[in-house]
C-alpha cells in the first residue's frame, strides 16, 4: 500500500495540502542555477569557486549522472554551510535531484 497515512485529532483540520506540481528537470536546473548565482554574491572567494565549478557542470548539458550528482552535492554543501541564506539553493538542489531521478 502506498500513499499518505495521516492521523488527526481536534476540530477545524484541513488535511494535507498538495498543490505543488511536479517540476521538470530543466525547470529545476534553471531554478538551481539562479539560486546558486544569487548565493555566490554572499559567500567567500573559496566558496564562490565551488559554486562556479558546480554551475559550469550544471550548464554543460548532457553528461554522466555521477558528475551531475557531484556538482549538486558541492553546491548544496556550500548552501548548507552558510545557513538560512543557502536555503533556496538547498531547495532547488533537492527539486533537481528528484526531477532528474538522482536520489
Short mmCIF file of C-alpha atoms in Angstrom, two decimals:
data_model
loop_
_atom_site.label_atom_id
_atom_site.label_comp_id
_atom_site.label_asym_id
_atom_site.label_seq_id
_atom_site.Cartn_x
_atom_site.Cartn_y
_atom_site.Cartn_z
CA UNK A 1 0.00 0.00 0.00
CA UNK A 2 1.34 3.45 -0.84
CA UNK A 3 0.32 7.00 -0.11
CA UNK A 4 0.00 9.14 2.96
CA UNK A 5 -1.02 7.83 6.33
CA UNK A 6 -2.35 10.66 8.47
CA UNK A 7 -3.99 10.78 11.87
CA UNK A 8 -5.66 14.00 13.02
CA UNK A 9 -7.49 14.92 16.19
CA UNK A 10 -9.41 18.03 17.11
CA UNK A 11 -11.58 20.49 15.26
CA UNK A 12 -11.02 22.50 12.07
CA UNK A 13 -8.47 20.21 10.40
CA UNK A 14 -7.85 20.93 6.75
CA UNK A 15 -5.78 17.85 5.90
CA UNK A 16 -2.72 17.74 3.71
CA UNK A 17 -2.28 20.43 1.09
CA UNK A 18 -0.68 19.09 -2.08
CA UNK A 19 -0.85 21.93 -4.54
CA UNK A 20 2.76 21.74 -5.65
CA UNK A 21 3.01 20.05 -9.03
CA UNK A 22 5.94 18.16 -10.45
CA UNK A 23 8.84 20.25 -11.74
CA UNK A 24 10.62 19.30 -14.95
CA UNK A 25 14.34 18.61 -14.72
CA UNK A 26 15.06 21.62 -16.97
CA UNK A 27 12.98 23.98 -14.79
CA UNK A 28 14.62 22.61 -11.65
CA UNK A 29 18.05 23.09 -13.21
CA UNK A 30 17.30 26.71 -14.11
CA UNK A 31 15.99 27.38 -10.59
CA UNK A 32 19.15 25.91 -9.07
CA UNK A 33 21.48 27.92 -11.30
CA UNK A 34 19.64 31.17 -10.49
CA UNK A 35 19.68 30.44 -6.75
CA UNK A 36 23.36 29.44 -6.82
CA UNK A 37 24.35 32.64 -8.65
CA UNK A 38 22.45 34.72 -6.10
CA UNK A 39 24.15 32.85 -3.25
CA UNK A 40 27.53 33.37 -4.96
CA UNK A 41 27.37 37.09 -4.16
CA UNK A 42 27.11 36.36 -0.43
CA UNK A 43 29.91 33.86 0.17
CA UNK A 44 33.70 33.82 0.43
CA UNK A 45 36.06 33.55 -2.54
CA UNK A 46 36.73 29.85 -1.94
CA UNK A 47 33.00 29.11 -1.75
CA UNK A 48 32.48 31.11 -4.97
CA UNK A 49 34.98 28.81 -6.68
CA UNK A 50 32.94 25.77 -5.64
CA UNK A 51 29.73 27.41 -6.87
CA UNK A 52 31.36 28.46 -10.16
CA UNK A 53 32.63 24.94 -10.81
CA UNK A 54 29.27 23.40 -9.98
CA UNK A 55 27.32 25.87 -12.13
CA UNK A 56 29.67 25.19 -15.06
CA UNK A 57 28.94 21.46 -14.79
CA UNK A 58 25.20 22.07 -14.44
CA UNK A 59 25.14 24.34 -17.50
CA UNK A 60 27.23 21.96 -19.62
CA UNK A 61 24.22 19.88 -20.61
CA UNK A 62 24.30 16.14 -21.18
CA UNK A 63 26.85 14.33 -19.02
CA UNK A 64 27.15 11.34 -16.78
CA UNK A 65 24.92 11.20 -13.73
CA UNK A 66 27.86 10.87 -11.34
CA UNK A 67 29.36 14.17 -12.42
CA UNK A 68 26.00 15.91 -12.20
CA UNK A 69 25.38 14.47 -8.73
CA UNK A 70 28.83 15.61 -7.53
CA UNK A 71 28.10 19.15 -8.75
CA UNK A 72 24.77 19.11 -6.92
CA UNK A 73 26.35 17.85 -3.71
CA UNK A 74 29.08 20.50 -3.92
CA UNK A 75 26.75 23.46 -4.37
CA UNK A 76 24.34 22.08 -1.76
CA UNK A 77 27.26 21.69 0.65
CA UNK A 78 28.15 25.36 0.36
CA UNK A 79 24.48 26.27 0.81
CA UNK A 80 24.19 24.12 3.92
CA UNK A 81 27.29 25.66 5.49
CA UNK A 82 26.13 29.26 5.11
CA UNK A 83 22.84 28.73 6.94
CA UNK A 84 19.50 30.33 6.13
CA UNK A 85 20.86 32.30 3.19
CA UNK A 86 21.58 28.98 1.46
CA UNK A 87 18.05 27.59 1.89
CA UNK A 88 16.89 28.49 -1.65
CA UNK A 89 19.84 26.59 -3.12
CA UNK A 90 19.16 23.57 -0.94
CA UNK A 91 15.52 23.52 -2.00
CA UNK A 92 16.41 23.91 -5.67
CA UNK A 93 19.06 21.17 -5.46
CA UNK A 94 16.55 18.82 -3.86
CA UNK A 95 13.98 19.54 -6.59
CA UNK A 96 16.56 18.87 -9.30
CA UNK A 97 17.67 15.62 -7.68
CA UNK A 98 14.04 14.50 -7.56
CA UNK A 99 13.20 15.63 -11.11
CA UNK A 100 16.36 14.09 -12.58
CA UNK A 101 15.98 10.84 -10.64
CA UNK A 102 19.29 11.26 -8.80
CA UNK A 103 18.10 10.12 -5.37
#
